[in-house]
XYZ file of C-alpha atoms in Angstrom:
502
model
C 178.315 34.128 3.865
C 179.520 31.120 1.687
C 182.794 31.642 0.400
C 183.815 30.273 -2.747
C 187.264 30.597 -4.307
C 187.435 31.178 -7.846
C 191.049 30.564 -10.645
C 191.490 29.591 -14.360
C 194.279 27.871 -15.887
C 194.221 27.094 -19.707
C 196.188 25.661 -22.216
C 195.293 23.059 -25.302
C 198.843 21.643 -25.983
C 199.630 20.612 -29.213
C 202.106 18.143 -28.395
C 203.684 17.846 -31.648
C 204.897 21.889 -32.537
C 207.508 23.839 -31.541
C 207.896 26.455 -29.947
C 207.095 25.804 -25.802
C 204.194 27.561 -24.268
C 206.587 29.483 -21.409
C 205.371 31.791 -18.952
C 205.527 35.018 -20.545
C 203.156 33.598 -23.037
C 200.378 33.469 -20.121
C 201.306 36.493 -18.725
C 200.520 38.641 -22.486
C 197.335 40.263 -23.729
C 196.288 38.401 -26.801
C 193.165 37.470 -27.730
C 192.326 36.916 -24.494
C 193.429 38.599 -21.160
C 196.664 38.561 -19.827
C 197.207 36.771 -16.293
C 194.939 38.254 -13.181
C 195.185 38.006 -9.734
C 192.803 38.914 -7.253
C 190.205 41.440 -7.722
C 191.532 41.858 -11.129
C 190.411 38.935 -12.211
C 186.782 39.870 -11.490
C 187.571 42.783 -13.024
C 189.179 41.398 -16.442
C 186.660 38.041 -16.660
C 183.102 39.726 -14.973
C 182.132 40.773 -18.532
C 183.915 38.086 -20.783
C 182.492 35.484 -22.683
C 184.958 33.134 -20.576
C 183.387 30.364 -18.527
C 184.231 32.624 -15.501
C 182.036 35.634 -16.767
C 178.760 33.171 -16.337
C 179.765 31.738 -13.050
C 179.974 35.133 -11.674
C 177.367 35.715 -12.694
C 175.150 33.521 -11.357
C 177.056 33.512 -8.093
C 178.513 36.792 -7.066
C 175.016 38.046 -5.419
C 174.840 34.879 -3.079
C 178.422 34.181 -2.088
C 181.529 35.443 -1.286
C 183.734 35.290 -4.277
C 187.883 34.700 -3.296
C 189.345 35.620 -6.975
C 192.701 33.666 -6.797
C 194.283 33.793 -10.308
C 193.616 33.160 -13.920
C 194.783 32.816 -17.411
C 194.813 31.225 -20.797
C 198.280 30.447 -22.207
C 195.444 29.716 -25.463
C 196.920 26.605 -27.824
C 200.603 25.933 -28.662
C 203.698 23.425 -27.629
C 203.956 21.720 -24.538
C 204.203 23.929 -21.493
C 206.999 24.499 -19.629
C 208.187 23.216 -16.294
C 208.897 26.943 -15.187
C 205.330 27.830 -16.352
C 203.364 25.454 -14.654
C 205.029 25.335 -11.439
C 204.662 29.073 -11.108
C 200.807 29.437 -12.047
C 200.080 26.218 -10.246
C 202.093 27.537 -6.876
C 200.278 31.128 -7.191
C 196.642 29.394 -7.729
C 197.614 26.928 -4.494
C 199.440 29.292 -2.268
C 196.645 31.629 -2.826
C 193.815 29.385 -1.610
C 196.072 28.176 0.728
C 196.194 32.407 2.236
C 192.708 32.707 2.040
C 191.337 29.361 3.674
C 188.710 28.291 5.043
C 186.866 28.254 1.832
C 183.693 26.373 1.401
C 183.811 25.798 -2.799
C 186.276 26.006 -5.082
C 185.412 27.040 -9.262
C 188.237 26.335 -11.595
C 188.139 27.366 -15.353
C 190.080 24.756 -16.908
C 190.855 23.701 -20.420
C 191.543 19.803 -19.907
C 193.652 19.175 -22.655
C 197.264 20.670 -20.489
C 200.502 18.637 -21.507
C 203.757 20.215 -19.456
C 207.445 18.959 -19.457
C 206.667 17.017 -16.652
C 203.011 16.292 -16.454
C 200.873 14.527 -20.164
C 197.948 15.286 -17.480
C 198.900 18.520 -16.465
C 195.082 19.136 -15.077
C 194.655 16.001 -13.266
C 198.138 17.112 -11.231
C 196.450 20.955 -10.463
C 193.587 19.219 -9.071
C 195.672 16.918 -7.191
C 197.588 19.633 -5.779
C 194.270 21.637 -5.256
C 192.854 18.290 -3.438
C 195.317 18.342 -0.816
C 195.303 21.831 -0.004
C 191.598 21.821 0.767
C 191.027 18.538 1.916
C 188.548 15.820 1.210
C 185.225 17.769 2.282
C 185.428 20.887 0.137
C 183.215 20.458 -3.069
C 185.371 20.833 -6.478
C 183.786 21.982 -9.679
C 185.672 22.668 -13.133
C 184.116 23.969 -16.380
C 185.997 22.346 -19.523
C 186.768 22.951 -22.799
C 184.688 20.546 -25.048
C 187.901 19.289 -26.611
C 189.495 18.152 -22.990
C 191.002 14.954 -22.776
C 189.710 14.257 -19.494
C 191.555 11.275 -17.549
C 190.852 9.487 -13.843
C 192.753 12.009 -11.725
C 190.752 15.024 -13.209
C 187.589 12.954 -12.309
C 188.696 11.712 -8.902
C 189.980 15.051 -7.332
C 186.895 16.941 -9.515
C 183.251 16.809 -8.052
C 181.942 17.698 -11.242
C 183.182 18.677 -14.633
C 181.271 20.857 -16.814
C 182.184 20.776 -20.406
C 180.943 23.021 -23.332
C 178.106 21.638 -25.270
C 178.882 23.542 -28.398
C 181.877 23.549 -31.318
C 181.786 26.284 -32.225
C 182.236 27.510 -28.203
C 179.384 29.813 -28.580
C 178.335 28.362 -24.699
C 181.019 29.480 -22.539
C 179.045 31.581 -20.245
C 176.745 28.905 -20.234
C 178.658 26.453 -19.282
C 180.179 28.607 -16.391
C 176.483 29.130 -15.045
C 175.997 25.080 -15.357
C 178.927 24.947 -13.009
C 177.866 27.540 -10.726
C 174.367 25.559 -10.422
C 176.340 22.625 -9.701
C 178.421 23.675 -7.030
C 175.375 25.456 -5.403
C 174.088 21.847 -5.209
C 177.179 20.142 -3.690
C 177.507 22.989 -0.931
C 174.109 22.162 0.307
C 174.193 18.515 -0.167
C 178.150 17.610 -0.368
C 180.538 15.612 -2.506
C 179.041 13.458 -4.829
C 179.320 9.474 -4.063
C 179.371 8.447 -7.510
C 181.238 9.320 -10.479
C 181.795 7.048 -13.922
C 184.633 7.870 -16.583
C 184.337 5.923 -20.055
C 186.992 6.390 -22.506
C 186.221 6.020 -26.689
C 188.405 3.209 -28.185
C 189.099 5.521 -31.406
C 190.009 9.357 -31.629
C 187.760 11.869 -33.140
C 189.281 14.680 -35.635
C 188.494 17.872 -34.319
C 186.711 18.590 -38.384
C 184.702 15.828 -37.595
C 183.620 17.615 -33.842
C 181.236 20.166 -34.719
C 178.027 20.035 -33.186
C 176.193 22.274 -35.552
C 175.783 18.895 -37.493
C 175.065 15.003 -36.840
C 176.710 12.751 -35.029
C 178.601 15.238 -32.449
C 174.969 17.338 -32.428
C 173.280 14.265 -31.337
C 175.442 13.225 -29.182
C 175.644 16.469 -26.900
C 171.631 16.272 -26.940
C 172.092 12.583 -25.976
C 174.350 13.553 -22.524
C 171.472 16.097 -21.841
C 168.872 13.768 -20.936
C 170.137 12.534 -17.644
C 168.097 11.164 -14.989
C 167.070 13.341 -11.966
C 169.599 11.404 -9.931
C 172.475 12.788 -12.297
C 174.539 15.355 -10.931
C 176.084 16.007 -14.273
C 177.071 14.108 -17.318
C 179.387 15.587 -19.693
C 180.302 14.148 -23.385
C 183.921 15.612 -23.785
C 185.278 15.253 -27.707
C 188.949 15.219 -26.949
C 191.996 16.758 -28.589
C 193.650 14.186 -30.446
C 197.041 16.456 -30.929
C 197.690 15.797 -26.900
C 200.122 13.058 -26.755
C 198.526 11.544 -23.339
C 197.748 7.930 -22.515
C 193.892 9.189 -22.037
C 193.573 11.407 -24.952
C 190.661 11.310 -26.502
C 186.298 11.215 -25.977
C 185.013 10.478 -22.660
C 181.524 10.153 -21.287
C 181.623 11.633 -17.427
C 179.459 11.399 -15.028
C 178.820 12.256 -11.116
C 175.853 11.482 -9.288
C 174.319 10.638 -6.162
C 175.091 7.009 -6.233
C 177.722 4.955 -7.836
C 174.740 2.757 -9.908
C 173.116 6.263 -11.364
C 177.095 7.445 -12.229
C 177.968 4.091 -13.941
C 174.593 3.883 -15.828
C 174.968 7.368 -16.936
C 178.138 6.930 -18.545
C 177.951 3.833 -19.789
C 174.430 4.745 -22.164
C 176.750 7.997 -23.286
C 179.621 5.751 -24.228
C 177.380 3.304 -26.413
C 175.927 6.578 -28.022
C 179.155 7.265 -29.048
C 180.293 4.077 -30.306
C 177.257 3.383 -32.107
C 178.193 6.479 -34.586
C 181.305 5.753 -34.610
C 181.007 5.675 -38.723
C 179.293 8.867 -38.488
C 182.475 10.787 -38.230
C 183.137 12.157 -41.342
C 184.365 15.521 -43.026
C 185.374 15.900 -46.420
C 188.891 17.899 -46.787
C 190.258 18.655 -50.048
C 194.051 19.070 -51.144
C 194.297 23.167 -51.277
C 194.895 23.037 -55.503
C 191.810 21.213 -55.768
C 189.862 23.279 -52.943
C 191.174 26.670 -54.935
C 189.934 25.482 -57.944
C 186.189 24.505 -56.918
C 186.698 27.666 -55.048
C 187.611 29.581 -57.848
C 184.798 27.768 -60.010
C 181.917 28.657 -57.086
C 182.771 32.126 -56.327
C 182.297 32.927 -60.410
C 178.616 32.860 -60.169
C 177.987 33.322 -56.399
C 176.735 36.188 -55.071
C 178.518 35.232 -51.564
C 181.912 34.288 -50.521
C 183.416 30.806 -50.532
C 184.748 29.959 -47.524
C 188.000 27.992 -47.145
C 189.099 26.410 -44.104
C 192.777 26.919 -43.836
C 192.408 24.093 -40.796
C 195.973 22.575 -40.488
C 197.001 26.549 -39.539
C 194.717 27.030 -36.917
C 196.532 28.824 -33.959
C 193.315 27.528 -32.320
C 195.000 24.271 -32.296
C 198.790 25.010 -31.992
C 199.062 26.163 -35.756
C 201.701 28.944 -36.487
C 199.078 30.671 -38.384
C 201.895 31.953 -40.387
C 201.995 29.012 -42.858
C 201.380 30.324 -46.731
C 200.418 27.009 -48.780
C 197.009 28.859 -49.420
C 198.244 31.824 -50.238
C 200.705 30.621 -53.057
C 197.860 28.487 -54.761
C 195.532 31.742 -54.920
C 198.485 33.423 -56.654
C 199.314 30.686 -58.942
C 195.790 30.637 -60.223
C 195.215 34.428 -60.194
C 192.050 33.940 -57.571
C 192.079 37.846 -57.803
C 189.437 38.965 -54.523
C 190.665 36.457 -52.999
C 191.260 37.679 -48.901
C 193.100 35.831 -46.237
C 193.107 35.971 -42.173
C 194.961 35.826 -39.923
C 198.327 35.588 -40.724
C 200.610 36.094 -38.062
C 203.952 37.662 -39.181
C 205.315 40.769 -36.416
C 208.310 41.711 -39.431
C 205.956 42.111 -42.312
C 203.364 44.103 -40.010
C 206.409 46.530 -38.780
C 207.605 47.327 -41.923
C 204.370 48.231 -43.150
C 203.604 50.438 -40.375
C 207.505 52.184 -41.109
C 206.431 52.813 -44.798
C 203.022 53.874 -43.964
C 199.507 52.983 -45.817
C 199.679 53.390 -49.309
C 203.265 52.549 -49.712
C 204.458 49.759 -51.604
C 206.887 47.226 -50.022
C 209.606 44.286 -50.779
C 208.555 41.731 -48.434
C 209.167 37.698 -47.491
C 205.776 36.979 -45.843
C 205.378 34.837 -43.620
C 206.228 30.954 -43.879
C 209.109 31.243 -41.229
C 208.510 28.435 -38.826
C 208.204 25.657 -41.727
C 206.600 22.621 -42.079
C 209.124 21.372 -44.656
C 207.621 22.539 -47.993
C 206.142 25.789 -46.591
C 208.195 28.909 -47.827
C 207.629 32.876 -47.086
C 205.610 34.692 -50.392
C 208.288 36.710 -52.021
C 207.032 39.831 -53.808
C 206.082 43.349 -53.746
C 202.918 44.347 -51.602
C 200.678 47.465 -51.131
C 199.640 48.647 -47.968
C 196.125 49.384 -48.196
C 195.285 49.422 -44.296
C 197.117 49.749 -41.477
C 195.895 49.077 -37.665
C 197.103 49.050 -34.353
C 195.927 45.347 -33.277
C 193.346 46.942 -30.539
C 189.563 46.360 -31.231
C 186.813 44.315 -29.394
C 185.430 41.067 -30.472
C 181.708 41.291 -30.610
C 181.286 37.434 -32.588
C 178.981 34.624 -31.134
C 182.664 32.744 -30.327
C 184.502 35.712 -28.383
C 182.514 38.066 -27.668
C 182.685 40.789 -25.814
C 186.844 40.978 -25.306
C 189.189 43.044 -25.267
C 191.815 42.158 -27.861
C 195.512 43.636 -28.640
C 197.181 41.502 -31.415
C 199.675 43.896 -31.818
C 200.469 45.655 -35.354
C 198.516 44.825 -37.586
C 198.453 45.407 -41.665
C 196.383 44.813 -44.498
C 198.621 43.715 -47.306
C 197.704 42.752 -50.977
C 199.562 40.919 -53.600
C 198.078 40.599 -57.398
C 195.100 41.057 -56.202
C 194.486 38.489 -52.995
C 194.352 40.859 -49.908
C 196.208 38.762 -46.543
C 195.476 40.188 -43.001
C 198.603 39.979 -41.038
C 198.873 40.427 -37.314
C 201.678 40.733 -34.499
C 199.946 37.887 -32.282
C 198.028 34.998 -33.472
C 194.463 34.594 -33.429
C 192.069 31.834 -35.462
C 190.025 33.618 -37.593
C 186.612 33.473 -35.782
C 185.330 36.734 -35.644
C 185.059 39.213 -38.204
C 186.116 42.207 -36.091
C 190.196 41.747 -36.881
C 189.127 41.982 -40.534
C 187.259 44.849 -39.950
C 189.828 46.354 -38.089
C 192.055 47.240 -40.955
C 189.366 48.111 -43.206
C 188.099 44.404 -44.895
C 184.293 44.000 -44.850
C 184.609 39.940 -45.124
C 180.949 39.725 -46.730
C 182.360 41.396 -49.877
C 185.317 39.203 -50.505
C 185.487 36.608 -53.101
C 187.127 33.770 -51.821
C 187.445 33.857 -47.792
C 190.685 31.981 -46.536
C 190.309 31.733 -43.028
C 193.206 30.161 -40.576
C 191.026 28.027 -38.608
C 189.258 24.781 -38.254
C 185.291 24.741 -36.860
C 184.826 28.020 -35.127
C 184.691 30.099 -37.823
C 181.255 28.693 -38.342
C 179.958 30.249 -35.854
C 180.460 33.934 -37.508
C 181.791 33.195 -41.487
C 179.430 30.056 -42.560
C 175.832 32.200 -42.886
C 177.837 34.462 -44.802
C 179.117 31.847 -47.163
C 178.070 30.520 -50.260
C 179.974 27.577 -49.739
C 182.396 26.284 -47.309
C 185.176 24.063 -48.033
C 188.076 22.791 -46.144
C 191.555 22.748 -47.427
C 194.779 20.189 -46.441
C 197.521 22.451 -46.985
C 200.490 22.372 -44.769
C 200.607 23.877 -40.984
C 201.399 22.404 -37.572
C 197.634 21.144 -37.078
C 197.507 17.447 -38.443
C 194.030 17.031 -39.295
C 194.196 13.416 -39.292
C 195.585 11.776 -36.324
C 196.908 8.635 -37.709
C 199.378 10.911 -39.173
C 200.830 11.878 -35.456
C 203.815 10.495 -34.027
C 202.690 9.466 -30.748
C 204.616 8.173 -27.493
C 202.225 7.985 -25.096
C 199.085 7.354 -26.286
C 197.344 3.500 -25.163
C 197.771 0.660 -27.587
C 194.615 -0.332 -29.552
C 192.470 3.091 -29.646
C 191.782 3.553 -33.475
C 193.409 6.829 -34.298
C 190.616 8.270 -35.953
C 186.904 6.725 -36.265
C 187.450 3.171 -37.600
C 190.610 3.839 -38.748
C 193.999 1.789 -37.761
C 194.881 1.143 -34.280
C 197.758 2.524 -32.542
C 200.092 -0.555 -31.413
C 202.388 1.712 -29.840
C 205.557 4.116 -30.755
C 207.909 1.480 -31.638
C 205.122 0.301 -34.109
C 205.611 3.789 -36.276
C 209.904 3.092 -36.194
């Protein structure tokens, strides 16, 4: 039988927070599995709504599957050497033990930055390359957010990116890859393959495909001729400091002409909506207010996007700008999620529902103007962190965030955890007794994905600029790396270059 090996390594570095991504991070249960090796891994991912779940899938009845390793260090700081180098030795020395393999299925991210690698992917795949030689077909799935650059599509045979923000397609996408690789193992590598980078950066806010441009775009990359192997349109994530951050149009196909025509109709797509890219985000006084103005004759919650906290993206999720502006203008019903504070959720657990405690919440790791909420909080629910995600984003998992409280302060009701998570599924909020549907005002750390779950249940959405280690706007990041001229956000300035920003 054909015998495929199988790994996943994930990270979306934020290149511009603190602290690392080490490699006890990977190694913890979170919101998504800890590190698994072996037949744990088919055991952990079978029934996930990873990328992995749908490529086994499709392919576990028809080939052998070698399970090798996998995990998701999720979104934080750049990774460390130590954390790389051991993941990337395990995934290698593994396939290396359990050669000959015919295929190879990687679960990838594509937006990696380590201490020694701004394309921490391409450098896996390299690695992966020379370990199985130049014969053995390569697929990846990819995060749609990957900042895919020349080595990931040179060692790659195809690379299969998510068609959706909000990721409600991961499975999908791992069965795309699975059909894919079936392909190349009957008919071998592909000859040609086409990379086009965007000259501008795309906000992730302005990346969701439940609306035009991005929508349009992703049906745009789906109409491929027959000669196409696969042609991916991959949004980027501008907060990697990487020469090739940013949108790419990829293709492979059976000749160099179809691969190079491909891409290069994607890539005008793009550019040609360039001025397309566009989401309205409000400071948080003003977003409060309107908030505060909608919710008095609304018979649904308002929805604010708390989007520059998004652990999703390397936020803290601990930041309390939000929280301090619902205070100051008494938004009573007003309920927040997730913030991530371990102290405040012990010491609620030690004094026990009910109770009322002195607490600093939260605001620990800064930005500069972002201070903990001093006051005196109830109680009202207390959880242990373990529950199962059940949303159209992460479904079916198996969470354990730790401790976790429901805490509320004149009247606005915050939902503190032990480990971050973006607020995209309801079930954490349900977990310590919140029925989201019923609040008020919804204040939600995260920046598209709660769509997915918390928009149909909205009377309005808004998005808020309040301070948190996600910069919304890219212009505002300090780059080193990136290339000189790429517009920093659609037809905004160009980047010239570090010493430029001195």
């Amino acid at each position: 039988m054909v015998r495929v090996a199988v790994a996943g390594f994930q990270h979306e570095t934020n290149c511009f927070v603190e602290p690392k991504t080490d490699f006890g991070y990977f190694t913890s249960h979170r919101d998504r599995p800890p590190l698994v090796r072996g037949p744990d891994l088919l055991e952990w991912l079978r029934p996930s709504s990873f990328s992995m779940g749908g490529f086994l899938s499709h392919m576990e009845a028809s080939v052998d599957i070698v399970p090798l390793v996998w995990t998701s260090g999720g979104a934080g700081g750049i990774v460390t050497r130590e954390a790389f180098e051991r993941i990337a030795a395990e995934l290698i020395g593994r396939l290396s033990q359990a050669a000959p393999v015919d295929g190879v299925y990687l679960d990838l991210h594509g937006a990696m930055v380590t201490e020694d690698f701004e394309d921490a992917e391409g450098e896996l795949l390299r690695r992966l390359r020379a370990a199985v030689g130049e014969v053995i077909p390569v697929v990846a799935s990819l995060d749609y957010h990957a900042n895919v650059t020349e080595a990931m599509l040179r060692h790659a045979d195809g690379l299969v990116g998510y068609l959706t923000y909000p990721h409600v397609d991961r499975p999908q996408t791992g069965v795309r890859a699975a059909v894919l690789l079936q392909e190349l193992l009957r008919s071998g590598r592909p000859a040609g393959r086409a990379l086009r980078k965007l000259p501008f950066l795309i906000p992730l806010n302005d990346q969701c495909t439940l609306v035009s441009p991005s929508r349009d775009v992703v049906q745009f990359s789906q109409g491929a001729s027959a000669e196409v192997l696969c042609l991916s349109y991959l949004a980027g994530f501008p907060a990697s400091d990487l020469r090739e951050c940013g949108p790419a149009a990829v293709a492979y196909a059976r000749t160099q002409e179809a691969a190079d025509a491909a891409a290069d109709g994607l890539y005008q797509e793009v550019l040609a909506r360039e001025g397309e890219f566009a989401v309205p985000i409000e400071p948080e006084g003003e977003a409060v207010r309107r908030a505060m103005a909608l919710a008095a004759s609304a018979d649904r919650p308002i929805v604010i996007a708390d989007t520059q906290d998004n652990p999703g993206c390397g936020g803290t999720a601990d930041t309390t700008g939000l929280i301090a502006t619902l205070l100051a203008q008494g938004a009573h019903g007003a309920v927040v999620g997730l913030l991530c504070d371990a102290e405040a959720a012990a010491a609620a657990h030690a004094a026990g529902q009910g109770a009322t405690i002195e607490l600093a919440l939260g605001g620990r790791h800064g930005p500069a103007g972002v201070h903990p909420i001093r006051g005196r909080f109830e109680v009202t629910a207390l959880g242990d962190g373990r529950f199962n995600t059940d949303g159209k984003v992460t479904g079916r998992r198996e969470v354990d965030l730790g401790a976790m409280a429901c805490l509320r302060i004149e009247g606005v009701d915050v939902v503190v955890t032990t480990k971050r998570m973006q607020a995209h599924d309801p079930a954490p909020f349900v977990h310590v007794g919140i029925d989201p549907a019923r609040a008020r005002i919804l204040v939600l750390k995260s920046t598209c994905h709660f769509r997915a779950e918390f928009e149909p249940m909205a009377a309005h959405v808004l998005v808020a600029r309040s301070p948190g280690g996600f910069v919304a706007d890219p212009t505002d990041l300090p780059f080193q790396r990136l290339r000189p001229g790429v517009r920093t956000r659609p037809g905004g300035p160009a980047f010239e270059g570090p010493a430029a920003r001195t």
